[in-house]
Coordinates of C-alpha atoms in Angstrom, one line a residue:
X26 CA 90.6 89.4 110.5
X27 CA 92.7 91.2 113.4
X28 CA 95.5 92.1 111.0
X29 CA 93.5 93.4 108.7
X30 CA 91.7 95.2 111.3
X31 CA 95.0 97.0 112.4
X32 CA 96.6 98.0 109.2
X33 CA 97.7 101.4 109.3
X34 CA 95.2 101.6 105.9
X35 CA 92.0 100.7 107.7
X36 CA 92.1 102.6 110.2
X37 CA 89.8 105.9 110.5
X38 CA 92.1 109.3 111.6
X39 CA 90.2 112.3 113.7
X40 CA 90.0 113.7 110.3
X41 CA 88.6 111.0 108.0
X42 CA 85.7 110.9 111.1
X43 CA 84.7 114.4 111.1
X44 CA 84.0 114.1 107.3
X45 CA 81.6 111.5 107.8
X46 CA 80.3 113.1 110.8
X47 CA 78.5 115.8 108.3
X48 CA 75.6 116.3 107.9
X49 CA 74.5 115.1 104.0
X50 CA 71.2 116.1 101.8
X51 CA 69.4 113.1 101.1
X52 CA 65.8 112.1 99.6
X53 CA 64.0 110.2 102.4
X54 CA 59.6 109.9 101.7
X55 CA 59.7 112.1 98.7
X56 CA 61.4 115.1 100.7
X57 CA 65.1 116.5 100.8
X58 CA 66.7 116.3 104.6
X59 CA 69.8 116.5 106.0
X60 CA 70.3 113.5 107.5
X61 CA 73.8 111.7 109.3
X62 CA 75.3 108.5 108.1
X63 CA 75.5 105.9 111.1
X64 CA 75.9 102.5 110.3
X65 CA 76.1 100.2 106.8
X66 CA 73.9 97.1 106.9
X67 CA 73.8 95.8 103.4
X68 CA 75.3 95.5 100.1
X69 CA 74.0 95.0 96.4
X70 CA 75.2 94.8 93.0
X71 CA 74.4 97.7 90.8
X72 CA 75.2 97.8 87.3
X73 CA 78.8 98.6 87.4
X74 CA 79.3 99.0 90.9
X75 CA 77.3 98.3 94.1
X76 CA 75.0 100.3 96.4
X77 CA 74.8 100.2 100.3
X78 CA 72.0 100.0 102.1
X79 CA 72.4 103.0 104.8
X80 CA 70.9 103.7 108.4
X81 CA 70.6 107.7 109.6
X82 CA 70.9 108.5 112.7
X83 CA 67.9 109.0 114.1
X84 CA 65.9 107.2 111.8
X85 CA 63.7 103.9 111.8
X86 CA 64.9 101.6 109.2
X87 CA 61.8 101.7 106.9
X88 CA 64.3 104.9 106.2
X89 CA 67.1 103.0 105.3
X90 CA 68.1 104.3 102.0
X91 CA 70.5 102.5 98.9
X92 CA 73.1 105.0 97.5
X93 CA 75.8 104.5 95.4
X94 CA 79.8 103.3 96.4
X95 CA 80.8 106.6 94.2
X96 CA 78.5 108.9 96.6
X97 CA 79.7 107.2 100.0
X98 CA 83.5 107.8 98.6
X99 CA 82.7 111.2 98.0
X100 CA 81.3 111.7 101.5
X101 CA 84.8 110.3 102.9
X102 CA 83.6 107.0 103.8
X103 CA 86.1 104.6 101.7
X104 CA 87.7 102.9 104.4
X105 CA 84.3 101.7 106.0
X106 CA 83.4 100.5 102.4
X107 CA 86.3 98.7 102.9
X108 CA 85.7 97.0 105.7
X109 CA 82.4 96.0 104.8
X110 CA 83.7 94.5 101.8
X111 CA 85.8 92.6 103.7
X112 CA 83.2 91.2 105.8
X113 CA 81.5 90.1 103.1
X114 CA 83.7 88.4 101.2
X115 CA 84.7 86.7 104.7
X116 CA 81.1 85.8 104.3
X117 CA 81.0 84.2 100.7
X118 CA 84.4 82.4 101.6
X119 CA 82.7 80.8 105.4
X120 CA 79.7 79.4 102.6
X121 CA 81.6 77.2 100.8
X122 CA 83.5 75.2 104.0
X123 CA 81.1 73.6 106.8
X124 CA 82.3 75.1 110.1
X125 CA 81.3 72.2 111.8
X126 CA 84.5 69.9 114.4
X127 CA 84.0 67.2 111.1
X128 CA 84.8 69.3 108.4
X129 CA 88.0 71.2 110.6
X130 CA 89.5 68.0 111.6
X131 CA 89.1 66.1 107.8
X132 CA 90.9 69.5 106.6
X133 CA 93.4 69.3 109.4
X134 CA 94.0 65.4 108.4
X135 CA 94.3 66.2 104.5
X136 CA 97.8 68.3 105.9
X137 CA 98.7 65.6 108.4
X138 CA 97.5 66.4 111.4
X139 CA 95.5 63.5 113.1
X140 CA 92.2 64.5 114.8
X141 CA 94.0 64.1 118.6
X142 CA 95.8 67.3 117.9
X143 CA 93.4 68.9 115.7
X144 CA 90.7 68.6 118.4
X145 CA 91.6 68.0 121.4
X146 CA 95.3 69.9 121.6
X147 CA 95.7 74.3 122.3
X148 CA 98.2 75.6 119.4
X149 CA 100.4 76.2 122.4
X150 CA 101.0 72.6 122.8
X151 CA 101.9 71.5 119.3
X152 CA 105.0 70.9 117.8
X153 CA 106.9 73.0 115.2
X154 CA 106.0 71.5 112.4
X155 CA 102.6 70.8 113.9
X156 CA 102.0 74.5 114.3
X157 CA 103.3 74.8 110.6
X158 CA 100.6 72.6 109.3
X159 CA 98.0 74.5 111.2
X160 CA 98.8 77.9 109.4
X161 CA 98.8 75.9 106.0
X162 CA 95.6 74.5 106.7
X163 CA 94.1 78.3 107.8
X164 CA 95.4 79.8 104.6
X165 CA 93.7 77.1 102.5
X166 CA 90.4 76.9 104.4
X167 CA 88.9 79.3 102.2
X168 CA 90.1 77.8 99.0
X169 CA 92.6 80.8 97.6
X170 CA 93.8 81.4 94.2
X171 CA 96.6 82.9 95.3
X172 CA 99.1 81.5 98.2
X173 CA 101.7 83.3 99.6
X174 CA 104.4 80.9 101.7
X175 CA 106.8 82.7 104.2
X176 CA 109.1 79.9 105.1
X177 CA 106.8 76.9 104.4
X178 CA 109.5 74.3 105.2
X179 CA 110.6 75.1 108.8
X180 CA 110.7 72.7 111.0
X181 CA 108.7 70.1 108.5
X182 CA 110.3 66.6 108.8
X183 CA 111.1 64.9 105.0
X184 CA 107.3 63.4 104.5
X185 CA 106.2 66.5 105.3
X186 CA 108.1 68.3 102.8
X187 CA 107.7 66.0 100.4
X188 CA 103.8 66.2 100.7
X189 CA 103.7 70.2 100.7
X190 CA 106.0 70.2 97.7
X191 CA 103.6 67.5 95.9
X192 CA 100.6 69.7 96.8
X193 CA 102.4 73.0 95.1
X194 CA 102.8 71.4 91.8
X195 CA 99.3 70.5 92.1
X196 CA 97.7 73.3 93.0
X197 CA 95.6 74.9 90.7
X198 CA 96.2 78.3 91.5
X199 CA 99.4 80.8 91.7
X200 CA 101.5 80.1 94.4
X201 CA 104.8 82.8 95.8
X202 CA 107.0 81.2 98.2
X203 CA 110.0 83.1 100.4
X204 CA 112.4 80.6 101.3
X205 CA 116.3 79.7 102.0
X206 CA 115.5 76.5 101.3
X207 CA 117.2 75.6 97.8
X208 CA 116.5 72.4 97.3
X209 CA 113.1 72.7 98.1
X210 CA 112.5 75.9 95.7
X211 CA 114.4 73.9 92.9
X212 CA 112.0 71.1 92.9
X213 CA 108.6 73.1 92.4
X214 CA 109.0 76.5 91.4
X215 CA 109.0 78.0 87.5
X216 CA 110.5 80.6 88.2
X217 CA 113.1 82.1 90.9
X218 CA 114.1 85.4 91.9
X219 CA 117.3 85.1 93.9
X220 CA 119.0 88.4 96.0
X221 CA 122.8 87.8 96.5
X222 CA 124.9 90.7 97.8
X223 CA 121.7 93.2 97.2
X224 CA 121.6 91.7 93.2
X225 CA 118.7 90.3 91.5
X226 CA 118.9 87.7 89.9
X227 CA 115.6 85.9 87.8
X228 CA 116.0 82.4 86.4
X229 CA 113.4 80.1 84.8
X230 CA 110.6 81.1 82.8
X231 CA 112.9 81.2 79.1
X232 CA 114.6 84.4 81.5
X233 CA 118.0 84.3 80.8
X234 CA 120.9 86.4 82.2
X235 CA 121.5 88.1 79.5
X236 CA 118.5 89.7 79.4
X237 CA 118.5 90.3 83.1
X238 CA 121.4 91.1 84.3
X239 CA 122.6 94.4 84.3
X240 CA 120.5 96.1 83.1
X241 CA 121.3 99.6 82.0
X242 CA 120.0 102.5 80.0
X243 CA 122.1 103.4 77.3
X244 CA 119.7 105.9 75.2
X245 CA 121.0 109.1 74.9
X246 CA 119.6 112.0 76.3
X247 CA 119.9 115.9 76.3
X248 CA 121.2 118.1 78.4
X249 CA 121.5 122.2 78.0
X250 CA 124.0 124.0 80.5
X251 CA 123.6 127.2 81.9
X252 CA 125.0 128.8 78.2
X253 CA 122.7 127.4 76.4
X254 CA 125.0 124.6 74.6
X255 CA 123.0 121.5 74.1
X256 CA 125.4 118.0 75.0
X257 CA 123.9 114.3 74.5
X258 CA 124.4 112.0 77.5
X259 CA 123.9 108.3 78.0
X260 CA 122.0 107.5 80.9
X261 CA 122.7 104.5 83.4
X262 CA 119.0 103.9 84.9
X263 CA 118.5 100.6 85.4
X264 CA 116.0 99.5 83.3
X265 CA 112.5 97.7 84.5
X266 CA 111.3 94.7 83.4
X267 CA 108.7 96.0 81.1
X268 CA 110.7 99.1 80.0
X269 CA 113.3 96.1 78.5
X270 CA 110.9 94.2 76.8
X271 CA 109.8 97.7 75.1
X272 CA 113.0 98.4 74.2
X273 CA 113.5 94.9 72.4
X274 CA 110.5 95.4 70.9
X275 CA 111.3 98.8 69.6
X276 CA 114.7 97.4 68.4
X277 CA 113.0 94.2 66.7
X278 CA 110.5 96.5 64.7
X279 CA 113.4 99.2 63.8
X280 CA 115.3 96.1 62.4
X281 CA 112.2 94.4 60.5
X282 CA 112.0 98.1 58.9
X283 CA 115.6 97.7 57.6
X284 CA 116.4 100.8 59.8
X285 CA 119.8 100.4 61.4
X286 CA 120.5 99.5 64.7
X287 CA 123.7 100.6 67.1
X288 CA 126.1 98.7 68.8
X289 CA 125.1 100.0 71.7
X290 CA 121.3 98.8 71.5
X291 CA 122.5 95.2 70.0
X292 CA 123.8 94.9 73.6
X293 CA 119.9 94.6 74.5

């Protein structure tokens, strides 16, 4: 995974390389040595974490050694546990689909694209919404649970659209789609969260804008000024989600308890 590859995240500074660079003390044929790190070449579950097989530099691999995920951290070497996690999930996912021209071009034909372009056609040469299905057919090769859609209706014709939006509802997993496309995000999504003029707006869901909208802190707080006198002030932080549903907790309980609420926190 390229991207992956070149995330800002993954990739080891001057620093980060010189830590795993030093020299460790590890048990190798019943003796403590100082030994270097140099490559990882396995992976295995431990009981609530996993343990890496290890190659020193230097060494033959009957020296190979298993140490814990906790200890490589420690030793600065999170981001190349990271990597290999990656490669191996890569792995488990490339198990389950048959790489083989068959299996690409039936999964290319389930999103519409007939085996003339899936086989015998460069990217380069394919239409928009070609190209489109393409990049939907890549992000479901490895059966997700979670899709992401940037844009999924450009420059699909009506079928098309009406297929992907038939294959949303049926999905089994969770899907998140960016799109200007109203009438397509009416028709399959649960729930929508619109930005208009830098506003947020969330529909759907039993969300209502009541709850939503506007949403400020009215709790009073306390201030003290440089003499000492103590002054209450209402705040105006915007609340979060969560910290809302807290509140109307809060409120629900005081009531239930026959304790009196404001004015101000019926507004909640």
């Amino acid at each position: 995974d390229r991207e992956m590859v070149n995330k800002a995240t993954r990739k080891i500074s001057p620093e980060e390389e010189a830590q795993m660079k030093k020299f460790i003390q590890w048990e190798i044929n019943e003796k403590i040595e100082k030994v270097q790190i140099e490559d990882l070449y396995g992976r295995r579950k431990a009981k609530r974490s996993f343990e890496y097989e290890v190659q020193f530099v230097g060494r033959s691999y009957e020296d190979n050694a298993w140490i814990p995920r906790e200890k490589l951290e420690e030793w600065g070497f999170e981001k190349v546990l990271q990597a290999f996690d990656d490669k191996e999930a890569a792995k488990a996912g490339a198990w389950t689909r048959s790489l083989t021209a068959v299996e690409v071009e039936k999964h290319l034909g389930d999103l519409g694209l007939d085996a003339e372009f899936a086989t015998h056609s460069r990217i380069k040469g394919l239409s928009g919404g070609q190209k489109v299905k393409v990049v939907l057919a890549a992000a479901m090769w490895l059966n997700p649970h979670l899709l992401v859609l940037d844009e999924p209706t450009n420059y699909l014709d009506r079928d098309s659209l009406g297929a992907l939006s038939l294959a949303i509802k049926e999905f089994g997993g969770g899907v998140v789609i960016i799109s200007h496309n109203r009438e397509f995000t009416d028709t399959v999504t649960v729930e929508k969260w619109s930005v208009v003029a830098g506003v947020l707006t969330v529909t759907g869901n039993n969300y209502t804008q009541k709850n939503l909208e506007k949403i400020v802190m009215k709790e009073e707080e306390v201030k003290v000024d440089a003499f000492g006198n103590v002054e209450k002030v209402k705040s105006t932080r915007k609340l979060s989600r969560k910290e809302l549903k807290d509140k109307q907790k809060r409120r629900a309980a005081a009531k239930k308890r026959g304790e009196e609420v404001s004015d101000s926190e019926e507004e909640f």
